[in-house]
CSV table of C-alpha atoms (C1' of nucleotides) in Angstrom, one decimal:
chain,number,residue,atom,x,y,z
A,343,MET,CA,-0.3,-17.4,10.0
A,344,ARG,CA,0.2,-17.9,6.3
A,345,GLU,CA,2.5,-20.0,4.5
A,346,GLY,CA,5.2,-18.7,2.0
A,347,PRO,CA,8.4,-16.8,1.9
A,348,ASP,CA,8.6,-14.2,4.8
A,349,ILE,CA,8.4,-10.8,2.8
A,350,ALA,CA,7.7,-8.8,6.0
A,351,ARG,CA,11.3,-9.6,7.4
A,352,ILE,CA,13.0,-8.2,4.2
A,353,ALA,CA,10.6,-5.3,3.7
A,354,ALA,CA,11.1,-4.1,7.3
A,355,LEU,CA,14.8,-4.0,6.4
A,356,ILE,CA,14.5,-1.7,3.5
A,357,GLY,CA,11.7,0.1,5.5
A,358,ASP,CA,13.9,2.3,7.7
A,359,PRO,CA,14.9,5.4,5.9
A,360,ALA,CA,18.9,5.2,6.8
A,361,ARG,CA,18.8,1.6,5.5
A,362,ALA,CA,16.8,2.5,2.6
A,363,ASN,CA,19.3,5.4,1.7
A,364,ILE,CA,22.3,2.9,2.3
A,365,LEU,CA,20.6,0.5,-0.3
A,366,THR,CA,19.9,3.2,-2.6
A,367,ALA,CA,23.5,4.4,-2.7
A,368,LEU,CA,24.7,0.6,-3.0
A,369,LEU,CA,22.6,0.4,-6.2
A,370,SER,CA,25.2,2.3,-7.9
A,371,GLY,CA,27.1,-0.9,-7.9
A,372,LYS,CA,30.3,0.5,-6.3
A,373,ALA,CA,31.7,-1.0,-3.3
A,374,LEU,CA,31.2,1.7,-0.5
A,375,THR,CA,33.0,1.6,2.9
A,376,ALA,CA,31.0,2.0,6.1
A,377,THR,CA,31.7,5.5,6.8
A,378,GLU,CA,30.6,6.6,3.4
A,379,LEU,CA,27.7,5.0,3.8
A,380,ALA,CA,26.9,6.6,7.3
A,381,ALA,CA,27.5,9.9,5.3
A,382,GLU,CA,25.1,8.8,2.8
A,383,ALA,CA,22.4,7.8,5.2
A,384,GLY,CA,22.8,11.0,7.5
A,385,VAL,CA,23.7,9.1,10.7
A,386,THR,CA,26.5,8.5,12.7
A,387,ALA,CA,29.0,5.5,12.4
A,388,GLN,CA,27.8,3.6,15.3
A,389,THR,CA,24.2,3.3,14.0
A,390,ALA,CA,25.4,2.8,10.6
A,391,SER,CA,27.4,-0.1,12.0
A,392,THR,CA,24.3,-1.6,13.4
A,393,HIS,CA,22.3,-1.2,10.4
A,394,LEU,CA,25.0,-2.7,8.2
A,395,ALA,CA,25.1,-6.0,10.6
A,396,ARG,CA,21.3,-6.0,10.3
A,397,LEU,CA,21.4,-5.9,6.5
A,398,ALA,CA,24.1,-8.7,6.3
A,399,GLU,CA,22.4,-10.8,8.5
A,400,GLY,CA,19.1,-10.6,6.2
A,401,GLY,CA,21.1,-11.5,3.3
A,402,LEU,CA,20.7,-7.9,1.5
A,403,ILE,CA,24.1,-6.9,1.5
A,404,GLU,CA,27.7,-8.8,1.6
A,405,THR,CA,30.9,-7.2,3.4
A,406,ARG,CA,34.3,-7.8,2.5
A,407,ARG,CA,37.0,-6.7,4.8
A,408,GLN,CA,40.1,-5.2,3.3
A,409,GLY,CA,42.7,-3.7,5.9
A,410,ARG,CA,40.7,-1.6,8.1
A,411,HIS,CA,38.3,-0.8,5.7
A,412,LYS,CA,34.8,-2.6,5.2
A,413,TYR,CA,33.7,-2.7,1.7
A,414,VAL,CA,29.7,-3.4,1.1
A,415,THR,CA,28.1,-4.3,-1.9
A,416,LEU,CA,24.5,-5.5,-2.7
A,417,ALA,CA,24.0,-9.3,-2.4
A,418,SER,CA,22.5,-10.1,-5.6
A,419,GLU,CA,21.0,-8.9,-8.7
A,420,GLU,CA,17.7,-10.0,-7.1
A,421,VAL,CA,18.1,-7.3,-4.3
A,422,ALA,CA,18.9,-4.6,-6.9
A,423,ALA,CA,15.6,-6.1,-8.6
A,424,VAL,CA,13.5,-5.6,-5.4
A,425,LEU,CA,14.9,-1.9,-5.0
A,426,GLU,CA,14.1,-1.0,-8.5
A,427,ALA,CA,10.8,-2.2,-8.4
A,428,LEU,CA,10.0,-0.3,-5.1
A,429,THR,CA,11.8,2.8,-6.8
A,430,GLY,CA,9.3,2.5,-9.9
A,431,LEU,CA,6.2,2.1,-7.4
A,432,ALA,CA,7.4,5.1,-5.3
A,433,ALA,CA,8.2,7.3,-8.2
A,434,GLY,CA,4.9,6.5,-10.0
A,435,GLN,CA,3.0,7.7,-7.0
A,436,GLY,CA,4.9,10.8,-7.3
A,437,HIS,CA,6.1,10.9,-3.6
A,438,LEU,CA,9.2,12.3,-3.8
A,439,ARG,CA,11.3,12.9,-0.5
A,440,THR,CA,12.9,16.3,-1.6
A,441,ARG,CA,11.7,18.4,-4.7
A,442,THR,CA,13.2,17.3,-8.0
A,443,GLY,CA,16.5,19.1,-8.2
A,444,PRO,CA,18.1,19.8,-11.7
A,445,LYS,CA,19.8,16.3,-11.1
A,446,ASP,CA,16.8,14.2,-11.5
A,447,ALA,CA,16.7,15.0,-15.4
A,448,GLU,CA,20.4,13.9,-15.5
A,449,LEU,CA,19.5,11.0,-13.5
A,450,ARG,CA,16.7,10.1,-16.2
A,451,ARG,CA,19.2,10.3,-18.8
A,452,ALA,CA,22.0,8.2,-17.8
A,453,ARG,CA,23.0,6.3,-14.6
A,454,VAL,CA,24.3,3.5,-13.0
A,455,CYS,CA,22.0,0.7,-12.2
A,456,TYR,CA,23.9,-1.9,-10.3
A,457,ASN,CA,26.9,-1.7,-12.3
A,458,HIS,CA,25.2,-1.3,-15.8
A,459,LEU,CA,24.0,1.5,-17.6
A,460,ALA,CA,20.5,2.5,-17.2
A,461,GLY,CA,18.3,5.5,-18.1
A,462,ASP,CA,17.6,6.7,-21.4
A,463,MET,CA,21.1,5.9,-22.7
A,464,GLY,CA,20.6,2.3,-21.6
A,465,VAL,CA,17.5,1.7,-23.1
A,466,ARG,CA,18.7,3.2,-26.3
A,467,LEU,CA,21.6,0.7,-26.3
A,468,PHE,CA,19.4,-2.2,-25.5
A,469,GLU,CA,16.8,-1.2,-28.2
A,470,SER,CA,19.5,-0.6,-31.0
A,471,MET,CA,21.2,-4.0,-30.4
A,472,ALA,CA,17.9,-5.9,-30.3
A,473,ALA,CA,16.6,-4.0,-33.5
A,474,ARG,CA,19.8,-5.0,-35.4
A,475,ARG,CA,19.5,-8.8,-34.0
A,476,LEU,CA,22.7,-8.8,-32.1
A,477,LEU,CA,20.6,-9.5,-29.0
A,478,GLU,CA,17.9,-12.4,-29.2
A,479,VAL,CA,14.8,-11.3,-26.9
A,480,ARG,CA,12.9,-14.0,-26.2
A,481,PRO,CA,10.4,-14.4,-23.3
A,482,ASP,CA,12.8,-16.6,-21.1
A,483,GLY,CA,15.4,-14.2,-21.3
A,484,VAL,CA,18.0,-12.5,-23.4
A,485,THR,CA,20.9,-14.0,-25.3
A,486,LEU,CA,23.7,-12.8,-27.4
A,487,ALA,CA,23.4,-13.6,-31.3
A,488,PRO,CA,26.3,-14.8,-33.2
A,489,ALA,CA,26.4,-11.4,-35.0
A,490,GLY,CA,26.3,-9.9,-31.4
A,491,GLN,CA,29.4,-11.7,-30.4
A,492,ASP,CA,31.4,-10.2,-33.2
A,493,PHE,CA,30.0,-6.9,-32.5
A,494,VAL,CA,30.9,-7.0,-29.0
A,495,SER,CA,34.3,-8.3,-29.4
A,496,ALA,CA,34.8,-5.2,-32.0
A,497,PHE,CA,33.9,-3.0,-29.5
A,498,GLY,CA,36.8,-4.1,-27.2
A,499,ILE,CA,34.9,-6.5,-24.9
A,500,ASP,CA,36.9,-9.9,-24.0
A,501,LEU,CA,34.1,-12.5,-24.3
A,502,ALA,CA,36.0,-15.4,-23.1
A,503,ALA,CA,36.7,-13.6,-19.8
A,504,LEU,CA,33.4,-13.0,-19.4
A,505,ARG,CA,32.1,-16.2,-19.9
A,506,SER,CA,34.4,-17.7,-17.3
A,507,HIS,CA,32.4,-15.9,-14.6
A,508,ARG,CA,29.5,-17.7,-13.1
A,509,THR,CA,27.1,-14.7,-13.4
A,510,PRO,CA,25.0,-14.7,-16.5
A,511,LEU,CA,26.0,-12.9,-19.5
A,512,CYS,CA,22.7,-11.2,-20.5
A,513,LEU,CA,19.9,-10.1,-18.3
A,514,PRO,CA,17.1,-7.7,-18.9
A,515,CYS,CA,16.6,-5.2,-16.4
A,516,LEU,CA,13.3,-2.8,-16.1
A,517,ASP,CA,14.0,0.6,-15.7
A,518,TRP,CA,12.0,2.8,-13.2
A,519,SER,CA,12.6,6.1,-15.2
A,520,GLU,CA,12.0,4.7,-18.5
A,521,ARG,CA,9.8,1.5,-17.7
A,522,ARG,CA,11.7,-0.3,-20.6
A,523,SER,CA,14.2,-2.8,-20.6
A,524,HIS,CA,18.2,-2.3,-20.4
A,525,LEU,CA,20.8,-4.7,-20.6
A,526,ALA,CA,22.2,-6.0,-17.2
A,527,GLY,CA,24.6,-9.1,-16.7
A,528,SER,CA,28.0,-9.5,-16.8
A,529,LEU,CA,28.1,-8.1,-20.6
A,530,GLY,CA,26.1,-5.1,-19.4
A,531,ARG,CA,28.8,-4.3,-16.8
A,532,ALA,CA,31.6,-4.8,-19.2
A,533,MET,CA,30.1,-2.5,-21.7
A,534,LEU,CA,29.9,0.1,-19.1
A,535,THR,CA,33.3,-0.1,-17.9
A,536,ARG,CA,34.3,-0.3,-21.8
A,537,MET,CA,32.6,3.3,-22.5
A,538,GLN,CA,34.6,4.6,-19.6
A,539,GLU,CA,37.7,3.3,-21.1
A,540,LEU,CA,36.7,4.9,-24.2
A,541,GLY,CA,36.2,8.3,-22.8
A,542,TRP,CA,32.4,8.4,-23.6
A,543,LEU,CA,31.3,8.6,-19.9
A,544,ARG,CA,32.5,9.8,-16.7
A,545,ARG,CA,31.1,8.6,-13.6
A,546,ALA,CA,29.7,11.7,-11.2
A,547,GLU,CA,28.8,11.4,-7.6
A,548,GLY,CA,26.5,8.6,-6.7
A,549,ARG,CA,25.1,6.6,-9.4
A,550,LEU,CA,24.9,9.7,-12.1
A,551,ILE,CA,26.8,9.5,-15.2
A,552,ARG,CA,28.1,12.6,-17.4
A,553,VAL,CA,28.2,12.0,-21.0
A,554,THR,CA,31.4,13.6,-22.8
A,555,ALA,CA,31.2,15.4,-26.0
A,556,ARG,CA,32.8,12.7,-28.0
A,557,GLY,CA,30.8,10.0,-26.2
A,558,GLU,CA,27.5,11.7,-27.5
A,559,THR,CA,28.2,11.4,-31.1
A,560,ASP,CA,30.1,7.8,-31.0
A,561,PHE,CA,27.2,6.5,-29.1
A,562,ALA,CA,24.9,7.6,-31.6
A,563,ARG,CA,27.0,6.4,-34.5
A,564,ALA,CA,27.7,2.9,-32.6
A,565,PHE,CA,24.1,2.4,-31.6
A,566,PRO,CA,21.7,4.0,-33.9
A,567,VAL,CA,17.8,3.7,-33.4
B,268,MET,CA,19.5,12.9,3.0
B,269,ARG,CA,19.3,11.7,-0.5
B,270,GLU,CA,17.1,12.8,-3.5
B,271,GLY,CA,14.7,10.2,-5.3
B,272,PRO,CA,11.8,8.3,-4.7
B,273,ASP,CA,10.8,7.4,-1.1
B,274,ILE,CA,11.2,3.7,-1.2
B,275,ALA,CA,11.5,3.5,2.7
B,276,ARG,CA,8.0,4.6,3.4
B,277,ILE,CA,6.5,1.9,1.2
B,278,ALA,CA,8.8,-0.7,2.4
B,279,ALA,CA,7.7,0.1,5.9
B,280,LEU,CA,4.3,-0.4,5.0
B,281,ILE,CA,4.9,-3.8,3.6
B,282,GLY,CA,7.3,-4.5,6.6
B,283,ASP,CA,4.8,-5.2,9.3
B,284,PRO,CA,4.0,-8.9,9.4
B,285,ALA,CA,0.1,-8.3,9.8
B,286,ARG,CA,0.2,-6.2,6.6
B,287,ALA,CA,2.5,-8.4,4.5
B,288,ASN,CA,-0.1,-11.2,5.4
B,289,ILE,CA,-3.1,-8.9,4.0
B,290,LEU,CA,-1.2,-8.0,1.1
B,291,THR,CA,0.0,-11.4,0.3
B,292,ALA,CA,-3.5,-12.7,0.5
B,293,LEU,CA,-4.8,-9.9,-2.0
B,294,LEU,CA,-2.3,-11.2,-4.5
B,295,SER,CA,-4.7,-13.6,-5.5
B,296,GLY,CA,-6.5,-10.8,-7.2
B,297,LYS,CA,-9.8,-11.5,-5.2
B,298,ALA,CA,-11.5,-8.5,-3.6
B,299,LEU,CA,-11.5,-9.7,0.0
B,300,THR,CA,-13.4,-7.8,2.9
B,301,ALA,CA,-11.9,-6.5,6.2
B,302,THR,CA,-12.7,-9.3,8.4
B,303,GLU,CA,-11.6,-11.8,6.0
B,304,LEU,CA,-8.2,-10.0,5.9
B,305,ALA,CA,-8.4,-9.7,9.6
B,306,ALA,CA,-8.5,-13.5,9.8
B,307,GLU,CA,-5.9,-14.0,7.2
B,308,ALA,CA,-3.4,-11.8,9.1
B,309,GLY,CA,-4.5,-13.2,12.3
B,310,VAL,CA,-5.2,-10.1,14.4
B,311,THR,CA,-8.5,-8.6,15.4
B,312,ALA,CA,-10.7,-6.4,13.1
B,313,GLN,CA,-9.7,-3.2,15.0
B,314,THR,CA,-6.0,-3.8,14.2
B,315,ALA,CA,-6.9,-4.8,10.6
B,316,SER,CA,-8.5,-1.6,10.3
B,317,THR,CA,-6.0,0.8,11.1
B,318,HIS,CA,-3.4,-1.4,8.8
B,319,LEU,CA,-6.1,-0.8,6.0
B,320,ALA,CA,-6.5,2.7,6.6
B,321,ARG,CA,-2.5,3.0,6.6
B,322,LEU,CA,-2.2,0.8,3.4
B,323,ALA,CA,-4.7,2.8,1.6
B,324,GLU,CA,-3.3,6.1,2.5
B,325,GLY,CA,0.0,4.6,1.3
B,326,GLY,CA,-1.6,4.1,-2.2
B,327,LEU,CA,-0.9,0.2,-1.9
B,328,ILE,CA,-4.4,-0.9,-1.9
B,329,GLU,CA,-8.0,0.5,-3.2
B,330,THR,CA,-11.0,0.0,-1.0
B,331,ARG,CA,-14.8,0.1,-2.2
B,332,ARG,CA,-17.7,-0.2,0.1
B,333,GLN,CA,-20.5,-2.1,-0.9
B,334,GLY,CA,-23.2,-2.2,1.6
B,335,ARG,CA,-21.5,-2.9,5.0
B,336,HIS,CA,-18.9,-4.9,3.6
B,337,LYS,CA,-15.5,-3.1,2.7
B,338,TYR,CA,-14.0,-4.8,-0.4
B,339,VAL,CA,-10.1,-4.4,-0.6
B,340,THR,CA,-8.1,-4.8,-3.7
B,341,LEU,CA,-4.4,-4.1,-4.6
B,342,ALA,CA,-3.7,-0.6,-6.1
B,343,SER,CA,-2.1,-1.6,-9.2
B,344,GLU,CA,-0.2,-4.2,-10.9
B,345,GLU,CA,3.0,-2.6,-9.7
B,346,VAL,CA,2.2,-3.2,-6.1
B,347,ALA,CA,1.7,-6.9,-7.3
B,348,ALA,CA,5.1,-6.9,-9.0
B,349,VAL,CA,7.0,-5.3,-6.2
B,350,LEU,CA,5.2,-8.1,-3.8
B,351,GLU,CA,6.2,-10.7,-6.2
B,352,ALA,CA,9.8,-9.3,-6.2
B,353,LEU,CA,10.1,-9.5,-2.6
B,354,THR,CA,8.5,-13.0,-2.6
B,355,GLY,CA,11.1,-14.3,-5.3
B,356,LEU,CA,13.7,-12.7,-2.9
B,357,ALA,CA,12.7,-14.1,0.2
B,358,ALA,CA,12.1,-17.5,-1.5
B,359,GLY,CA,15.6,-17.6,-2.9
B,360,GLN,CA,17.0,-17.1,0.6
B,361,GLY,CA,15.1,-20.4,1.7
B,362,HIS,CA,13.7,-18.0,4.4
B,363,LEU,CA,10.2,-19.7,4.6
B,364,ARG,CA,8.1,-18.5,7.8
B,365,THR,CA,6.9,-22.3,8.4
B,366,ARG,CA,7.8,-25.4,6.8
B,367,THR,CA,6.7,-26.1,3.1
B,368,GLY,CA,3.7,-28.3,3.2
B,369,PRO,CA,2.3,-30.4,0.4
B,370,LYS,CA,0.4,-27.1,-0.8
B,371,ASP,CA,3.8,-25.6,-2.1
B,372,ALA,CA,4.2,-28.0,-4.9
B,373,GLU,CA,0.6,-27.2,-6.0
B,374,LEU,CA,1.4,-23.6,-5.6
B,375,ARG,CA,4.4,-23.7,-8.2
B,376,ARG,CA,2.5,-25.8,-10.5
B,377,ALA,CA,-0.8,-23.5,-10.9
B,378,ARG,CA,-1.9,-20.4,-9.0
B,379,VAL,CA,-3.2,-16.9,-9.4
B,380,CYS,CA,-1.2,-14.1,-9.4
B,381,TYR,CA,-2.9,-11.0,-9.2
B,382,ASN,CA,-5.9,-12.1,-11.5
B,383,HIS,CA,-3.8,-14.0,-14.0
B,384,LEU,CA,-2.6,-17.6,-14.2
B,385,ALA,CA,1.1,-18.0,-12.9
B,386,GLY,CA,3.2,-20.7,-11.9
B,387,ASP,CA,4.3,-23.7,-14.3
B,388,MET,CA,1.1,-23.6,-16.1
B,389,GLY,CA,1.3,-19.8,-16.9
B,390,VAL,CA,4.9,-20.0,-18.1
B,391,ARG,CA,3.9,-22.7,-20.4
B,392,LEU,CA,1.0,-20.8,-21.8
B,393,PHE,CA,3.1,-17.6,-22.4
B,394,GLU,CA,5.9,-19.7,-24.1
B,395,SER,CA,3.7,-21.7,-26.3
B,396,MET,CA,1.9,-18.3,-27.7
B,397,ALA,CA,5.2,-16.8,-28.0
B,398,ALA,CA,6.7,-19.6,-30.0
B,399,ARG,CA,3.9,-19.7,-32.3
B,400,ARG,CA,4.0,-16.0,-32.8
B,401,LEU,CA,0.8,-15.3,-31.2
B,402,LEU,CA,2.3,-13.0,-29.2
B,403,GLU,CA,5.0,-10.4,-30.2
B,404,VAL,CA,7.8,-10.2,-27.3
B,405,ARG,CA,9.9,-7.1,-27.6
B,406,PRO,CA,12.2,-5.4,-25.2
B,407,ASP,CA,9.7,-2.8,-24.7
B,408,GLY,CA,6.8,-5.1,-23.9
B,409,VAL,CA,4.4,-7.7,-25.3
B,410,THR,CA,1.9,-7.1,-27.8
B,411,LEU,CA,-0.7,-9.4,-29.4
B,412,ALA,CA,0.1,-10.4,-33.1
B,413,PRO,CA,-2.8,-10.6,-35.8
B,414,ALA,CA,-2.5,-14.4,-35.6
B,415,GLY,CA,-3.0,-14.0,-31.8
B,416,GLN,CA,-6.0,-11.9,-32.2
B,417,ASP,CA,-7.7,-14.7,-34.2
B,418,PHE,CA,-6.5,-17.2,-31.8
B,419,VAL,CA,-7.7,-15.4,-28.7
B,420,SER,CA,-11.0,-14.7,-30.3
B,421,ALA,CA,-11.3,-18.3,-31.4
B,422,PHE,CA,-10.6,-19.2,-27.6
B,423,GLY,CA,-14.0,-17.3,-26.6
B,424,ILE,CA,-12.5,-14.1,-25.3
B,425,ASP,CA,-14.2,-10.7,-26.5
B,426,LEU,CA,-11.4,-8.6,-27.6
B,427,ALA,CA,-13.3,-5.5,-28.1
B,428,ALA,CA,-14.6,-5.2,-24.7
B,429,LEU,CA,-11.1,-5.7,-23.4
B,430,ARG,CA,-9.7,-3.0,-25.4
B,431,SER,CA,-12.3,-0.5,-24.0
B,432,HIS,CA,-10.7,-0.8,-20.6
B,433,ARG,CA,-7.8,1.5,-19.7
B,434,THR,CA,-5.5,-1.1,-18.5
B,435,PRO,CA,-3.1,-2.6,-21.2
B,436,LEU,CA,-4.0,-5.7,-22.7
B,437,CYS,CA,-0.6,-7.6,-22.6
B,438,LEU,CA,2.0,-7.3,-19.7
B,439,PRO,CA,4.9,-9.8,-19.1
B,440,CYS,CA,5.2,-10.5,-15.3
B,441,LEU,CA,8.1,-12.4,-13.7
B,442,ASP,CA,7.5,-15.4,-11.7
B,443,TRP,CA,9.0,-16.2,-8.5
B,444,SER,CA,8.8,-19.8,-8.8
B,445,GLU,CA,9.7,-20.3,-12.4
B,446,ARG,CA,12.0,-17.2,-12.8
B,447,ARG,CA,10.2,-16.8,-16.2
B,448,SER,CA,7.7,-14.7,-17.7
B,449,HIS,CA,4.1,-15.1,-17.8
B,450,LEU,CA,1.0,-13.3,-19.2
B,451,ALA,CA,-0.4,-10.5,-17.2
B,452,GLY,CA,-2.7,-7.5,-18.2
B,453,SER,CA,-6.2,-7.4,-19.0
B,454,LEU,CA,-5.9,-10.4,-21.5
B,455,GLY,CA,-4.1,-12.6,-18.8
B,456,ARG,CA,-7.2,-11.9,-16.6
B,457,ALA,CA,-9.6,-12.8,-19.3
B,458,MET,CA,-7.9,-15.8,-20.2
B,459,LEU,CA,-8.1,-17.3,-16.8
B,460,THR,CA,-11.7,-16.6,-16.4
B,461,ARG,CA,-12.3,-18.2,-19.7
B,462,MET,CA,-10.3,-21.0,-18.5
B,463,GLN,CA,-12.8,-21.0,-15.6
B,464,GLU,CA,-15.8,-21.1,-17.6
B,465,LEU,CA,-14.7,-23.9,-19.7
B,466,GLY,CA,-14.2,-26.2,-16.7
B,467,TRP,CA,-10.5,-26.2,-17.0
B,468,LEU,CA,-9.8,-24.9,-13.6
B,469,ARG,CA,-11.1,-24.3,-10.2
B,470,ARG,CA,-10.2,-22.0,-7.7
B,471,ALA,CA,-9.1,-23.5,-4.5
B,472,GLU,CA,-8.7,-21.4,-1.3
B,473,GLY,CA,-6.2,-18.4,-1.6
B,474,ARG,CA,-4.4,-18.0,-4.7
B,475,LEU,CA,-4.0,-22.0,-5.3
B,476,ILE,CA,-5.7,-23.4,-8.4
B,477,ARG,CA,-6.9,-26.8,-9.2
B,478,VAL,CA,-6.5,-28.4,-12.7
B,479,THR,CA,-9.4,-30.5,-13.7
B,480,ALA,CA,-8.6,-33.8,-15.9
B,481,ARG,CA,-10.4,-32.4,-18.9
B,482,GLY,CA,-8.5,-29.0,-18.3
B,483,GLU,CA,-5.2,-31.0,-18.1
B,484,THR,CA,-5.7,-32.6,-21.6
B,485,ASP,CA,-7.5,-29.8,-23.3
B,486,PHE,CA,-4.6,-27.2,-22.0
B,487,ALA,CA,-1.9,-29.5,-23.5
B,488,ARG,CA,-3.7,-29.5,-26.7
B,489,ALA,CA,-4.5,-25.7,-27.0
B,490,PHE,CA,-0.9,-24.6,-25.9
B,491,PRO,CA,1.5,-27.4,-27.1
B,492,VAL,CA,5.2,-26.8,-26.3
C,9,DC,C1',-38.6,-0.9,15.4
C,10,DT,C1',-35.0,-4.3,17.0
C,11,DC,C1',-31.3,-7.2,16.6
C,12,DA,C1',-27.1,-8.5,14.4
C,13,DT,C1',-23.0,-7.7,11.5
C,14,DC,C1',-19.6,-5.2,9.7
C,15,DC,C1',-16.5,-1.5,10.5
C,16,DT,C1',-14.4,2.2,12.9
C,17,DT,C1',-12.7,5.4,16.6
C,18,DC,C1',-10.6,6.2,21.2
C,19,DG,C1',-7.4,5.3,25.0
C,20,DA,C1',-4.2,2.7,27.1
C,21,DC,C1',-0.5,-0.5,27.4
C,22,DC,C1',3.7,-2.2,26.1
C,23,DT,C1',7.1,-3.6,23.2
C,24,DC,C1',10.5,-2.8,19.5
C,25,DC,C1',14.1,-0.1,17.8
C,26,DA,C1',16.7,3.7,15.9
C,27,DT,C1',20.0,6.9,17.7
C,28,DC,C1',24.1,8.6,19.9
C,29,DG,C1',27.7,9.0,23.7
C,30,DA,C1',31.5,6.7,25.4
C,31,DA,C1',34.6,3.2,25.4
C,32,DG,C1',37.0,-0.7,23.4
C,33,DC,C1',39.4,-3.3,19.3
C,34,DA,C1',41.8,-3.7,14.9
C,35,DT,C1',44.8,-2.0,11.4
C,36,DC,C1',47.8,1.3,9.4
C,37,DC,C1',51.5,4.9,9.5
C,38,DG,C1',55.3,7.2,10.8
D,1416,DC,C1',56.3,2.3,20.1
D,1417,DG,C1',52.5,6.0,20.1
D,1418,DG,C1',49.1,8.2,17.4
D,1419,DA,C1',45.6,8.3,13.9
D,1420,DT,C1',41.6,6.2,11.5
D,1421,DG,C1',37.9,2.9,10.8
D,1422,DC,C1',34.9,0.0,13.0
D,1423,DT,C1',32.3,-2.3,16.8
D,1424,DT,C1',30.0,-3.0,21.2
D,1425,DC,C1',27.6,-1.4,25.3
D,1426,DG,C1',24.2,1.3,27.7
D,1427,DA,C1',20.8,4.6,28.0
D,1428,DT,C1',17.2,7.7,26.1
D,1429,DG,C1',13.4,8.5,23.5
D,1430,DG,C1',9.8,8.0,20.3
D,1431,DA,C1',7.2,5.5,17.2
D,1432,DG,C1',3.6,2.4,16.6
D,1433,DG,C1',1.3,-2.2,16.9
D,1434,DT,C1',-2.1,-4.5,19.8
D,1435,DC,C1',-6.4,-5.0,21.7
D,1436,DG,C1',-10.6,-3.7,24.9
D,1437,DA,C1',-14.4,-0.9,25.0
D,1438,DA,C1',-17.7,2.0,23.0
D,1439,DG,C1',-19.8,4.1,19.0
D,1440,DG,C1',-21.7,4.6,14.1
D,1441,DA,C1',-23.6,2.4,9.8
D,1442,DT,C1',-25.8,-1.0,7.2
D,1443,DG,C1',-29.1,-4.8,6.7
D,1444,DA,C1',-32.1,-8.9,8.1
D,1445,DG,C1',-36.3,-10.3,10.2
DNA sequence: CTCATCCTTCGACCTCCATCGAAGCATCCG
DNA sequence: CGGATGCTTCGATGGAGGTCGAAGGATGAG
């Protein structure tokens, strides 16, 4: 018997293939219904129901009832961090469950990581803003510099509204495909949705993102390397 | 059936209490023998043997035979990162396996995280060096600045010897107790052992570290905030 | 060589739990 | 009010795997 937090309890929850599929699907940040998750995990609605009950009791997901639907999201960014760390370790071992299809290349390029932009594009955005001193990167975290506030507002984001939330504005998030940081936090979320508004990106199935032709050129101009 | 890395396989390995105990014990960075780990996990030698075989086959640990002893270490820093992330999540939920003894406060103060200094002291060291520009902290990683090279050499560390290893020199590592970064990588390891040579620290049982009186004052002088 | 220590393999037991069929609620629609 | 959809609970089944006793190598000590 050792002291310390009970990591086995949490790891065992993630350790079932059906539940791991559910959690991975939720990494997209979208709130999914129970039946959608059942299909995603490849099990019937009954088994998915018991899995969701377990995950909720274990504090990994949060559920919210709306009419006769049950919407499910990850409970916190920390849960997402654990999942990304696990994904990174599994990917590093080269143990893929199925052979890597053409989707994987797209997934490495641009994808959604708990509601913010990840992959190659996410890293480019983060590093471009850091290099131009729009973001202050310090060991204890990332903050938005004064010049960055002007930049972000000009980009079409309502900073005051973001600050009214309790969630932190800027957070770094380590990428499993690029092994470099990208921008998380409420600002990361807002920038992703803003890019969709601008018609730069379109969400495909799962956490995949498709970049439009205009998005390609405008992104390169707005976030030079 | 989803694409992507197989995180369930790894999570299931961590998800057994006995194996989780073994892995947590290995977070100290020390190479432990199979029987020591069996005692640590609270199981007999036979069951520990099968667990170790599974963990090795899953790529989480590495073993090395020396005489009739079998020494076990974690396979990589990435494995340690996953374990620390899980520990952080579990600690955040307040789900402790046993009640927090007086040891916990000491553990938060100074401990060993896969062979480098973590806890409050680890964070202080990292931030002191970053503030004095001895470390260059950038979004894609941490490097040792020229001034930092002189500092580290004066501290009594053979940089050339460290560079000859394949492992990276500097790595940031997120702390579960402090939620801030501290210094990992081969330099982090070297600094920990150097502090032990200087008589600043003494290793207690597990991953706990005791700070000597001289270490207290000398550390504050060498790494001011 | 002989004994002790460390570790592994084998076999048997037993518990846990993922899964699905069937039925039961709750909600929305017409 | 029915009928349909989304979700949950119950019960039975089956399989996976954690556990330990017993026995068998392998290594080192005397």
